[in-house]
Coordinates of N, CA and C in Angstrom, one line a residue:
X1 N 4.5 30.9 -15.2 CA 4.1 29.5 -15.0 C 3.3 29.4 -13.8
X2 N 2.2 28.4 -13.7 CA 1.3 28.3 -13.0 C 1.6 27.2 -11.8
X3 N 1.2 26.9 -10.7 CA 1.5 25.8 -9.7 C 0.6 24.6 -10.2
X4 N 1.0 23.7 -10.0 CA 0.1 22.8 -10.3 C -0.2 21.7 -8.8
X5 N -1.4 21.2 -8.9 CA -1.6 20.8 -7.5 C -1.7 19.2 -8.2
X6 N -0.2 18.3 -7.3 CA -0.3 17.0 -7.9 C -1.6 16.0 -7.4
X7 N -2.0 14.9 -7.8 CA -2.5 14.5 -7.7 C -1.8 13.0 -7.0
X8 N -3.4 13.5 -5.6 CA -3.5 11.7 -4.9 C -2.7 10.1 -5.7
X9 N -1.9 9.3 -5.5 CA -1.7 8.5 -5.8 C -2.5 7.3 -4.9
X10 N -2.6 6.3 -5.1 CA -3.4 5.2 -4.2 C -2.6 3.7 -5.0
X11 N -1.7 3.3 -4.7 CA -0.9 2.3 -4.9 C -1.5 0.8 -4.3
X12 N -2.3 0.0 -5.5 CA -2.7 -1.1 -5.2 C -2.0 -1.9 -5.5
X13 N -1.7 -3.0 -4.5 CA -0.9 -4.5 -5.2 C -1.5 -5.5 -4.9
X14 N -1.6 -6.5 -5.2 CA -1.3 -7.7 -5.3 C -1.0 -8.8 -6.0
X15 N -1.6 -10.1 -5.7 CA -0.8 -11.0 -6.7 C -1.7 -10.7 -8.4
X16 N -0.5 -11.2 -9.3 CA -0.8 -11.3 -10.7 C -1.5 -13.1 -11.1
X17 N -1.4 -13.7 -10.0 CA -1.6 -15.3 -10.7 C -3.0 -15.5 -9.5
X18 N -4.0 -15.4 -9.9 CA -5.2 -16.4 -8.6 C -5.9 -16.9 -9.8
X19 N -6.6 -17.8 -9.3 CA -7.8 -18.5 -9.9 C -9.4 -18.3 -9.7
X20 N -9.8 -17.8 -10.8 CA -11.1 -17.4 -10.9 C -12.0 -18.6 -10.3
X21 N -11.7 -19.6 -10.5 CA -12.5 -20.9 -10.1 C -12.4 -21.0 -8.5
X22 N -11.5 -20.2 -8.2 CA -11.6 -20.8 -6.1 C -11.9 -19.4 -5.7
X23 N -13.0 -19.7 -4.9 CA -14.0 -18.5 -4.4 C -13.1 -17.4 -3.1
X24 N -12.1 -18.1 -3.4 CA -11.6 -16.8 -2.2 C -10.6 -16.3 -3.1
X25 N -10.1 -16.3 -4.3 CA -9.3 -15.7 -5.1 C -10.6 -15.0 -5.8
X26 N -11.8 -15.2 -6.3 CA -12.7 -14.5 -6.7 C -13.1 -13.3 -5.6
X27 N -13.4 -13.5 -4.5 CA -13.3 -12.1 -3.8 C -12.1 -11.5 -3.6
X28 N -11.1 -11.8 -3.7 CA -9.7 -10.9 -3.9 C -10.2 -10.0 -5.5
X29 N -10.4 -10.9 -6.1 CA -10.6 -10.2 -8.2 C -11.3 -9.4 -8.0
X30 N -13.0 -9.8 -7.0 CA -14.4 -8.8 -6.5 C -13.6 -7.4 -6.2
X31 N -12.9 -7.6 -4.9 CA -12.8 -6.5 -4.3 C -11.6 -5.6 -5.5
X32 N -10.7 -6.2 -5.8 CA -10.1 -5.5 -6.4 C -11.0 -4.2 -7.6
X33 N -11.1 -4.8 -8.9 CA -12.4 -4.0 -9.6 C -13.1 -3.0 -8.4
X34 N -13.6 -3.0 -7.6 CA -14.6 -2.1 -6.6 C -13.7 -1.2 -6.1
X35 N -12.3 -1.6 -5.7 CA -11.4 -0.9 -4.9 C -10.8 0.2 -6.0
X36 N -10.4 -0.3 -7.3 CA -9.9 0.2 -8.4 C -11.2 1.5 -9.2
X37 N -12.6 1.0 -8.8 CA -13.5 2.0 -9.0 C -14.0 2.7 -7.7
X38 N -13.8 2.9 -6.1 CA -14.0 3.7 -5.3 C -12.4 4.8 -5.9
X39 N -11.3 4.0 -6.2 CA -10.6 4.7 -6.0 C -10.3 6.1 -6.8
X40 N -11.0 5.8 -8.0 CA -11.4 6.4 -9.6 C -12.3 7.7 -9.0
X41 N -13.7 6.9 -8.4 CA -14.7 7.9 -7.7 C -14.1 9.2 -6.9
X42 N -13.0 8.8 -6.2 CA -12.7 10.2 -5.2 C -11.8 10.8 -5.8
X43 N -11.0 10.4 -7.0 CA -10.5 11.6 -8.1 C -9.2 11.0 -7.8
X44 N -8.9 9.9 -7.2 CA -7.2 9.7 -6.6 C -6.8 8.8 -8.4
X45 N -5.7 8.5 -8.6 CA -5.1 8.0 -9.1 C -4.8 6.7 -8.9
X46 N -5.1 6.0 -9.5 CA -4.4 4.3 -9.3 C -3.1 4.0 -9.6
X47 N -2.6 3.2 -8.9 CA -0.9 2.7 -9.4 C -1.2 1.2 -9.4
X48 N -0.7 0.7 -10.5 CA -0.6 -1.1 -10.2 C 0.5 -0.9 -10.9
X49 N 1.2 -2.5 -10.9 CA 2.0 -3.1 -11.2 C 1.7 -3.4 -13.1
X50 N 0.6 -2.6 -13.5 CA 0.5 -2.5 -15.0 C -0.2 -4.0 -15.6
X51 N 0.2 -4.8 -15.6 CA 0.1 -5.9 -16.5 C -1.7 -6.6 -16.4
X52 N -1.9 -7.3 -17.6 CA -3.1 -7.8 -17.8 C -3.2 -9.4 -17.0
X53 N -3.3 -8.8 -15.3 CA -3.1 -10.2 -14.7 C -4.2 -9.7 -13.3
X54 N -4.7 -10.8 -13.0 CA -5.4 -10.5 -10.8 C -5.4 -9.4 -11.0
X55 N -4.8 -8.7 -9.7 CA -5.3 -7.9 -8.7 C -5.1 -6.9 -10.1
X56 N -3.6 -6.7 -10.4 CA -3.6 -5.2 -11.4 C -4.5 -5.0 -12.3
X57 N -4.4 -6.1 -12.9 CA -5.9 -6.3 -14.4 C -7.5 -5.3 -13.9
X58 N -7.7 -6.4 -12.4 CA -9.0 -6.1 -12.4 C -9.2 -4.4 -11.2
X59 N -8.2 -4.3 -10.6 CA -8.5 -3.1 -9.9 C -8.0 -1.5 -11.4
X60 N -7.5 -2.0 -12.2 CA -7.0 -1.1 -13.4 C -8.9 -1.3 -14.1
X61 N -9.1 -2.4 -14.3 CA -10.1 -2.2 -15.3 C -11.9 -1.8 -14.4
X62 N -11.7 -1.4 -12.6 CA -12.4 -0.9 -12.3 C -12.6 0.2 -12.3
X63 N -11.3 0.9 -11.9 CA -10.8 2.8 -12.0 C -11.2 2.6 -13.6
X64 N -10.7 2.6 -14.4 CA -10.8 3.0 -16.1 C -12.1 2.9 -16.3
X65 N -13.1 1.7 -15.6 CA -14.5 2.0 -15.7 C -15.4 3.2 -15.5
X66 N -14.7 3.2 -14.0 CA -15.3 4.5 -13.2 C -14.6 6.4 -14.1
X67 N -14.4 5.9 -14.9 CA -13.5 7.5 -15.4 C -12.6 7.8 -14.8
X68 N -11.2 7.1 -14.3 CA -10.3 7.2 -13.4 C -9.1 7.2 -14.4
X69 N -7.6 7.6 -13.6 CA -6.6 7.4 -14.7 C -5.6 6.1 -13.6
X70 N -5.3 5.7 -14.9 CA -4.2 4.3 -13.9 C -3.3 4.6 -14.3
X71 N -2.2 4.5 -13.7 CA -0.3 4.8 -13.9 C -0.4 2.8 -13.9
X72 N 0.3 2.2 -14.8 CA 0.9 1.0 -14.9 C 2.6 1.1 -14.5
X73 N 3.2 0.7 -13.6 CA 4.3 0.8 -13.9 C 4.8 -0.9 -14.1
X74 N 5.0 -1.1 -15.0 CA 5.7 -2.4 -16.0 C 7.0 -2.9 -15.7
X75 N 7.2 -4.1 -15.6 CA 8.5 -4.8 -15.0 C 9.2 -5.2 -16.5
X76 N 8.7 -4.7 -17.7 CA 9.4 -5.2 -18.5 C 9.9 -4.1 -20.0
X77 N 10.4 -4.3 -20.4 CA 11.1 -3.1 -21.5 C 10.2 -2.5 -22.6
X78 N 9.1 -3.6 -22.7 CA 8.2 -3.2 -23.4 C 6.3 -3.1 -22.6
X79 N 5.0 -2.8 -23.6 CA 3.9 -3.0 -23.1 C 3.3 -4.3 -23.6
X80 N 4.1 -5.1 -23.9 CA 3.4 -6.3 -24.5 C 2.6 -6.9 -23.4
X81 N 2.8 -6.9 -22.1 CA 2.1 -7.4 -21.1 C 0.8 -6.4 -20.4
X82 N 0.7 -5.4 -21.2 CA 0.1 -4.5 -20.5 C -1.3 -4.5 -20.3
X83 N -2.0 -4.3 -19.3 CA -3.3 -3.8 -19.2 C -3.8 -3.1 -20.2
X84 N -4.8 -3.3 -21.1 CA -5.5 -2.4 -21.6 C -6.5 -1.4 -21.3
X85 N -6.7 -1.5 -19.7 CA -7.2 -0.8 -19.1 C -6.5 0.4 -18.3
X86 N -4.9 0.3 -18.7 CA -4.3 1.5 -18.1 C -4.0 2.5 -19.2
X87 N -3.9 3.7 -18.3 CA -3.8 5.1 -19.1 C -2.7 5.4 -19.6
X88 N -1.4 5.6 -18.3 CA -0.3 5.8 -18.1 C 0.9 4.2 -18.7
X89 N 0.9 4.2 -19.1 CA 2.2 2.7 -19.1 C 3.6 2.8 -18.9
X90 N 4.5 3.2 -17.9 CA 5.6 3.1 -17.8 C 6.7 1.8 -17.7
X91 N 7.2 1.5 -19.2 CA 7.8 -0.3 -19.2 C 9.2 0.6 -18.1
X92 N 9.6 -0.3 -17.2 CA 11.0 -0.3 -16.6 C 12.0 -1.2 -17.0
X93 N 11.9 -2.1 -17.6 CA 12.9 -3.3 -17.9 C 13.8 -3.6 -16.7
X94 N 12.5 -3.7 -15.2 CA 13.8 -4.0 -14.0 C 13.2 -4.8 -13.3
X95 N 12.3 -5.6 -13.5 CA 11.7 -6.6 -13.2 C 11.1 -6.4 -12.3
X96 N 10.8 -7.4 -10.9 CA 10.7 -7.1 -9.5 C 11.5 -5.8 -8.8
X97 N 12.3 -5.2 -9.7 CA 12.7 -4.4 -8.8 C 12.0 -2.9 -9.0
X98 N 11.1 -3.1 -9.9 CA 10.1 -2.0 -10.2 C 9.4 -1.8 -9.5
X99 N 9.0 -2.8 -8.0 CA 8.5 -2.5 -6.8 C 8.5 -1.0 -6.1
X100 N 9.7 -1.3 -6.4 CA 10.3 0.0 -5.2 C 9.7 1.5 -6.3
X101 N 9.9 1.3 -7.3 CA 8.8 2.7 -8.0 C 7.7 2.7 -7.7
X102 N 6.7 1.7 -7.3 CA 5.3 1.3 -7.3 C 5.3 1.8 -5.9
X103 N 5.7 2.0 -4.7 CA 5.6 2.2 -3.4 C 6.1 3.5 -3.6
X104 N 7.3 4.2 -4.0 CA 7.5 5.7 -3.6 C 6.6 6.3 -4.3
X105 N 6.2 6.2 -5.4 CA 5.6 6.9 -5.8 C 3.7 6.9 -5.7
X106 N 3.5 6.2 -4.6 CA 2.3 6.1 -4.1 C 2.4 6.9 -3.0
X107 N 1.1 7.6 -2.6 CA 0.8 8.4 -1.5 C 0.3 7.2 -0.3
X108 N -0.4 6.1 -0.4 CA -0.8 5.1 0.5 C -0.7 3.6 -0.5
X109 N -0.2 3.0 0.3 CA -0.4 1.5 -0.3 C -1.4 0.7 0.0
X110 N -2.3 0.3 -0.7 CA -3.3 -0.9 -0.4 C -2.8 -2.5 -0.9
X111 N -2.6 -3.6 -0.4 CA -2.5 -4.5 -0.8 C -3.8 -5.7 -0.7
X112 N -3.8 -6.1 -1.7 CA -5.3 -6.8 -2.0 C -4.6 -8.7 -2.5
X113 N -5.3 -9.5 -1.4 CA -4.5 -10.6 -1.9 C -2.9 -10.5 -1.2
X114 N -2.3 -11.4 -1.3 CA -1.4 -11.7 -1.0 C -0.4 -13.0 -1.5
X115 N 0.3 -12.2 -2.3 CA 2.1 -13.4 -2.4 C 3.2 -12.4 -2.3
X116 N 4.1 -13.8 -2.8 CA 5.6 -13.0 -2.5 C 5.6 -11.9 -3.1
X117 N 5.3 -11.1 -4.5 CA 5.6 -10.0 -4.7 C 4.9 -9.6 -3.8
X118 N 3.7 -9.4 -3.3 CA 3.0 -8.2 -2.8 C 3.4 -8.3 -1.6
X119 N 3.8 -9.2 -1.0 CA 4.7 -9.3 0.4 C 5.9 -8.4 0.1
X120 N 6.7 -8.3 -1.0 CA 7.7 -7.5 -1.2 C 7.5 -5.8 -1.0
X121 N 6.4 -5.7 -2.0 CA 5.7 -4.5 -1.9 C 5.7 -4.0 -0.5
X122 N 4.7 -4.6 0.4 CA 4.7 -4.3 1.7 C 5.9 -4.3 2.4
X123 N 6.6 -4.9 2.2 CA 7.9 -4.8 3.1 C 8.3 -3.1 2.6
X124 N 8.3 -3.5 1.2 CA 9.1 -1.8 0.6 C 8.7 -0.7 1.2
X125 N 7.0 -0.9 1.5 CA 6.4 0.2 1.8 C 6.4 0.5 3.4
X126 N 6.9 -0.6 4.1 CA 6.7 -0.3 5.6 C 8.2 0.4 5.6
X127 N 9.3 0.0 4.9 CA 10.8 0.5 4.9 C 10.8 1.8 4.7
X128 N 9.5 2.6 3.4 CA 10.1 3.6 2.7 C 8.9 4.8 4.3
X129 N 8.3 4.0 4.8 CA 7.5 4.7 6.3 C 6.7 5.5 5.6
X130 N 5.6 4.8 4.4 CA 4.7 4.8 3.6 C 3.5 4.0 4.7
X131 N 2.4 4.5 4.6 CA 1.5 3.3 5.3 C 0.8 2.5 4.8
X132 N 0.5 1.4 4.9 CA -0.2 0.3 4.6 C -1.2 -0.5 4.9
X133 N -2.6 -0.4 3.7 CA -3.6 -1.1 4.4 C -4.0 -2.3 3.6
X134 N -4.3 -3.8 4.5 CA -4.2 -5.1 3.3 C -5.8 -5.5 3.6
X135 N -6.2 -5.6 2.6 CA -7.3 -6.1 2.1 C -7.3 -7.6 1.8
X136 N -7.6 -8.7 2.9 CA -7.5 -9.7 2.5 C -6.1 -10.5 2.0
X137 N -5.3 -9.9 3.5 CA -3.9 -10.8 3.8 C -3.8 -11.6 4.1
X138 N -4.7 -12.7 4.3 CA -4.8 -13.9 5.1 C -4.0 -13.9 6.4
X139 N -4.5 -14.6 7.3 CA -4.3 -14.8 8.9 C -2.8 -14.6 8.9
X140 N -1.8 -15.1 8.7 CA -0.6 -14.9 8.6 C 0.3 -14.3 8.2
X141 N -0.2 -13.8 7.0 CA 0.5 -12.3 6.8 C 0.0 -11.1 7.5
X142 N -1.0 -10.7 7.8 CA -1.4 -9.9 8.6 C -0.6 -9.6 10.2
X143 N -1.1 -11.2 10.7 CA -0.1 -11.1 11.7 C 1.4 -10.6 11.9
X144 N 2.3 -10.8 10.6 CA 3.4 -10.9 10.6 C 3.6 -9.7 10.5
X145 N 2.8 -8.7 9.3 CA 2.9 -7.3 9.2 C 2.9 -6.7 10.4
X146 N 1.4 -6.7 10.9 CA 1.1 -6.3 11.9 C 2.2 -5.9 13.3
X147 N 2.5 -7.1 13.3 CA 4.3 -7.3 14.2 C 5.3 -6.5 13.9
X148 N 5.4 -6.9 13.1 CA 6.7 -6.1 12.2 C 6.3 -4.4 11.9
X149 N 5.0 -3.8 12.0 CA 4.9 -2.6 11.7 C 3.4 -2.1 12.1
X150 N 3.0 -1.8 13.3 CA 1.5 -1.7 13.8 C 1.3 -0.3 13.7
X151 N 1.8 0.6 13.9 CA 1.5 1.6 13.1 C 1.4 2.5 11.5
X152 N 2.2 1.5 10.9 CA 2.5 1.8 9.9 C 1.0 1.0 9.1
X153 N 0.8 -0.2 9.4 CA -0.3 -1.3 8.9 C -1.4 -1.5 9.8
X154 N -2.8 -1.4 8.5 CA -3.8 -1.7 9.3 C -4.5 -2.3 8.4
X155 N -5.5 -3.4 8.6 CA -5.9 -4.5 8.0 C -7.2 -4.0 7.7
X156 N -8.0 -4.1 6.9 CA -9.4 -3.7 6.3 C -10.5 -4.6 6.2
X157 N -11.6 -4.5 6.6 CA -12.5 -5.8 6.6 C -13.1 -5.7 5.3
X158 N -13.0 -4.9 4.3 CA -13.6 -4.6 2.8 C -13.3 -3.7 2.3
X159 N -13.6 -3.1 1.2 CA -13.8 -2.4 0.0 C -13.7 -0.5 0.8
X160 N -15.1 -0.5 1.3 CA -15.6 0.9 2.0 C -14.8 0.8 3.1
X161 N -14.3 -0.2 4.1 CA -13.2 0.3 5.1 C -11.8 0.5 4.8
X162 N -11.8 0.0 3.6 CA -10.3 0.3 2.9 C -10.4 1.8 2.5
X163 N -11.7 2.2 1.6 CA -11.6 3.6 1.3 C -11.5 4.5 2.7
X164 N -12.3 4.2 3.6 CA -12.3 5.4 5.0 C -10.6 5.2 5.8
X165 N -10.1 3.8 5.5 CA -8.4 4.0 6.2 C -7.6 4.8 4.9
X166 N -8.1 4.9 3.8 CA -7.4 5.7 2.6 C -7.1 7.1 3.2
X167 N -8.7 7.6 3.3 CA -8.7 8.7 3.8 C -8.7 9.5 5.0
X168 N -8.4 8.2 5.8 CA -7.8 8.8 7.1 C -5.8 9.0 7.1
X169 N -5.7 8.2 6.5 CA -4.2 7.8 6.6 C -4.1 9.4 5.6
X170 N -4.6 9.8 4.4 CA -4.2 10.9 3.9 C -5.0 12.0 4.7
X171 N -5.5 12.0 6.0 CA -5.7 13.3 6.8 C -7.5 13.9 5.9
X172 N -7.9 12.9 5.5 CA -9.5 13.9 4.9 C -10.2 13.2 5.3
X173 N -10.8 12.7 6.2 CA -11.8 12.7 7.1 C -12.0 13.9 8.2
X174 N -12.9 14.3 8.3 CA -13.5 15.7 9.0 C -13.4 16.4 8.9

């Protein structure tokens, strides 16, 4: 039997509910898709929260663009909610608490957008001493993270600075 060399995880969250109509939920949808296809580009794996909703929908259907594979991990017993742009589909039937699979089994967490799940996410991920970079946390969450975990969290002004804290945080830069 042969070794096998696993593969990069890159664990995106955010919210499942924004509105295409208000321009600052549209650059959360922007970045996501871009984030979901840089992430495709460097060969890493995507993780979302699976379902055909925001952040997961569109960062799933920018990796699957780019020739990427996406792991969906699903809050519910079946795929009826699922991305058709994910590869992998794992239903959990544990609702919110399928968080905590979406954080360990990521190698870095990006959070894009911000609510209570993906606030959860981030808590999970600063507890499991996973690091975390948010893409458009708004002022308040940022801060709070920040507080609560400044090494562990670092905030990204876009797309390309999210990819270069990707791969600093996984040690491939230089």
């Amino acid at each position: 039997m042969t070794a096998t060399t696993l593969k990069t995880v890159i664990g995106v969250m955010g919210p499942g509910k924004l509105d295409p109509a208000s321009a600052s939920d549209r650059e959360i949808l922007t970045s996501a898709y871009a984030l979901g296809q840089e992430i495709a580009r460097e060969g890493w794996v995507l993780l979302t929260g699976g379902r055909a909703a925001g952040v997961m929908e569109e960062a799933s259907r920018g990796a699957n663009e780019a020739g990427g594979i996406v792991l969906g991990i699903l809050p519910d017993a079946d795929m009826v909610n699922c991305s058709s742009f994910v590869s992998i589909a794992v239903p959990t039937a544990m609702g919110s608490a399928r968080n905590n699979i979406n954080i360990l089994a990521s190698h870095v967490v990006v959070t894009c957008g911000m609510g209570a799940g993906t606030a959860s996410e981030a808590a999970l991920a600063i507890k499991a001493g996973k690091n975390v970079i948010m893409l458009h946390p708004g002022d308040s969450a940022a801060a709070f993270f920040l507080e609560l975990a400044a090494g562990q969290v670092k905030v990204a002004e876009n797309v390309t600075s999210t990819v270069a804290l990707i791969k600093s945080k996984l040690n491939l830069n230089g």
